[in-house]
XYZ file of N, CA and C in Angstrom:
198
model
N 0.834 -1.183 -0.002
C -0.002 0.004 0.003
C 0.881 1.244 0.001
N 0.225 2.356 0.134
C 0.912 3.630 0.112
C 1.599 3.901 1.451
N 2.615 4.731 1.419
C 3.345 5.063 2.650
C 2.609 6.122 3.477
N 1.749 6.916 2.855
C 1.036 7.957 3.560
C -0.333 7.411 3.968
N -0.627 7.286 5.275
C -1.875 6.673 5.730
C -3.141 7.388 5.255
N -3.082 8.705 5.155
C -4.288 9.443 4.735
C -4.661 9.076 3.304
N -3.695 8.868 2.459
C -3.981 8.520 1.082
C -4.524 7.087 0.953
N -4.234 6.241 1.935
C -4.802 4.891 1.920
C -6.312 4.958 2.060
N -6.822 5.855 2.895
C -8.265 5.999 3.062
C -8.911 6.570 1.797
N -8.210 7.501 1.152
C -8.716 8.070 -0.102
C -8.791 6.985 -1.162
N -7.754 6.176 -1.249
C -7.728 5.069 -2.205
C -8.825 4.061 -1.911
N -9.069 3.809 -0.646
C -10.102 2.827 -0.244
C -11.510 3.304 -0.605
N -11.699 4.594 -0.834
C -13.008 5.113 -1.213
C -13.388 4.726 -2.624
N -12.438 4.291 -3.402
C -12.711 3.852 -4.772
C -13.497 2.550 -4.738
N -14.579 2.445 -5.510
C -15.344 1.202 -5.539
C -14.538 0.015 -6.104
N -13.537 0.287 -6.920
C -12.757 -0.788 -7.500
C -11.711 -1.342 -6.523
N -11.477 -0.662 -5.426
C -10.448 -1.090 -4.481
C -10.727 -2.510 -3.965
N -11.974 -2.759 -3.579
C -12.312 -4.079 -3.021
C -12.112 -5.171 -4.060
N -12.512 -4.931 -5.296
C -12.365 -5.954 -6.332
C -10.889 -6.245 -6.604
N -10.097 -5.206 -6.676
C -8.669 -5.396 -6.949
C -7.993 -6.094 -5.787
N -8.295 -5.700 -4.580
C -7.680 -6.309 -3.400
C -8.075 -7.770 -3.223
N -9.294 -8.135 -3.625
C -9.708 -9.542 -3.516
C -8.858 -10.436 -4.401
N -8.397 -9.906 -5.531
C -7.523 -10.683 -6.397
C -6.065 -10.579 -5.966
N -5.668 -9.460 -5.389
C -4.265 -9.242 -5.053
C -3.838 -9.983 -3.782
N -4.650 -9.992 -2.752
C -4.255 -10.567 -1.493
C -3.932 -12.065 -1.541
N -4.672 -12.894 -2.251
C -4.269 -14.296 -2.313
C -2.929 -14.500 -3.036
N -2.648 -13.653 -3.990
C -1.370 -13.782 -4.708
C -0.200 -13.381 -3.836
N -0.396 -12.395 -2.940
C 0.675 -11.963 -2.062
C 0.632 -12.667 -0.704
N -0.324 -13.541 -0.513
C -0.490 -14.333 0.724
C -0.594 -13.451 1.953
N -1.425 -12.416 1.842
C -1.690 -11.517 2.962
C -3.172 -11.606 3.332
N -3.484 -11.094 4.501
C -4.876 -11.039 4.917
C -5.504 -9.735 4.428
N -6.793 -9.780 4.145
C -7.506 -8.587 3.676
C -7.708 -7.650 4.864
N -7.404 -6.369 4.651
C -7.582 -5.364 5.701
C -9.073 -5.009 5.775
N -9.760 -5.365 6.860
C -11.223 -5.154 6.921
C -11.624 -3.688 6.921
N -10.794 -2.778 7.419
C -11.161 -1.372 7.461
C -11.249 -0.818 6.044
N -10.203 -1.008 5.261
C -10.178 -0.462 3.904
C -11.202 -1.181 3.025
N -11.361 -2.461 3.232
C -12.336 -3.226 2.466
C -13.754 -2.739 2.786
N -14.039 -2.457 4.040
C -15.370 -1.953 4.439
C -15.639 -0.565 3.855
N -14.614 0.273 3.824
C -14.769 1.613 3.231
C -15.105 1.478 1.749
N -14.426 0.588 1.071
C -14.665 0.391 -0.357
C -16.071 -0.157 -0.602
N -16.497 -1.125 0.184
C -17.835 -1.679 0.012
C -18.903 -0.625 0.338
N -18.668 0.202 1.338
C -19.627 1.255 1.666
C -19.737 2.261 0.520
N -18.618 2.597 -0.109
C -18.697 3.516 -1.227
C -19.425 2.882 -2.407
N -19.277 1.590 -2.594
C -20.045 0.890 -3.652
C -21.537 0.994 -3.398
N -21.941 0.746 -2.171
C -23.365 0.804 -1.833
C -23.909 2.220 -1.976
N -23.145 3.201 -1.523
C -23.582 4.609 -1.644
C -23.732 4.995 -3.103
N -22.760 4.647 -3.946
C -22.849 4.964 -5.367
C -24.004 4.228 -6.028
N -24.265 2.990 -5.610
C -25.399 2.254 -6.141
C -26.704 2.926 -5.813
N -26.865 3.370 -4.565
C -28.089 4.049 -4.140
C -28.270 5.382 -4.859
N -27.176 6.108 -5.052
C -27.255 7.365 -5.795
C -27.649 7.113 -7.254
N -27.068 6.070 -7.841
C -27.404 5.723 -9.210
C -28.860 5.319 -9.392
N -29.360 4.512 -8.474
C -30.766 4.095 -8.550
C -31.694 5.288 -8.367
N -31.353 6.169 -7.438
C -32.161 7.350 -7.193
C -32.186 8.258 -8.425
N -31.034 8.462 -9.019
C -30.951 9.307 -10.220
C -31.729 8.681 -11.381
N -31.619 7.380 -11.527
C -32.338 6.694 -12.596
C -33.843 6.828 -12.400
N -34.306 6.645 -11.203
C -35.736 6.748 -10.940
C -36.281 8.153 -11.229
N -35.463 9.175 -10.941
C -35.896 10.549 -11.190
C -35.904 10.908 -12.679
N -34.989 10.315 -13.457
C -34.858 10.692 -14.869
C -35.406 9.639 -15.837
N -35.962 8.571 -15.324
C -36.433 7.462 -16.181
C -37.497 7.916 -17.161
N -38.365 8.801 -16.778
C -39.470 9.218 -17.635
C -38.996 10.034 -18.844
N -37.788 10.559 -18.782
C -37.263 11.366 -19.894
C -36.491 10.530 -20.920
N -36.300 9.248 -20.657
C -35.564 8.384 -21.579
C -36.419 8.087 -22.796
N -35.776 7.945 -23.938
C -36.499 7.591 -25.161
C -36.751 6.078 -25.151
N -37.956 5.699 -25.500
C -38.317 4.294 -25.534
C -38.511 3.884 -27.008
N -37.572 3.158 -27.556
C -37.610 2.783 -28.969
C -38.236 1.426 -29.208
N -38.702 0.785 -28.178
C -39.253 -0.568 -28.344
C -40.674 -0.560 -28.846
């Protein structure tokens, strides 16, 4: 990880962090850090809820070609 602890939290806010770390940790034979993993999963859930909310508000303006 990074040498600066504050930047580790910023990096963990990325939704892709959890996916990348799930593949990286078995290769490096390390344990998954639950704090950073939880931050990443929380950001995924927050972005999902924001996306669903935005979609519901703008769905009626989409063109329906079917």
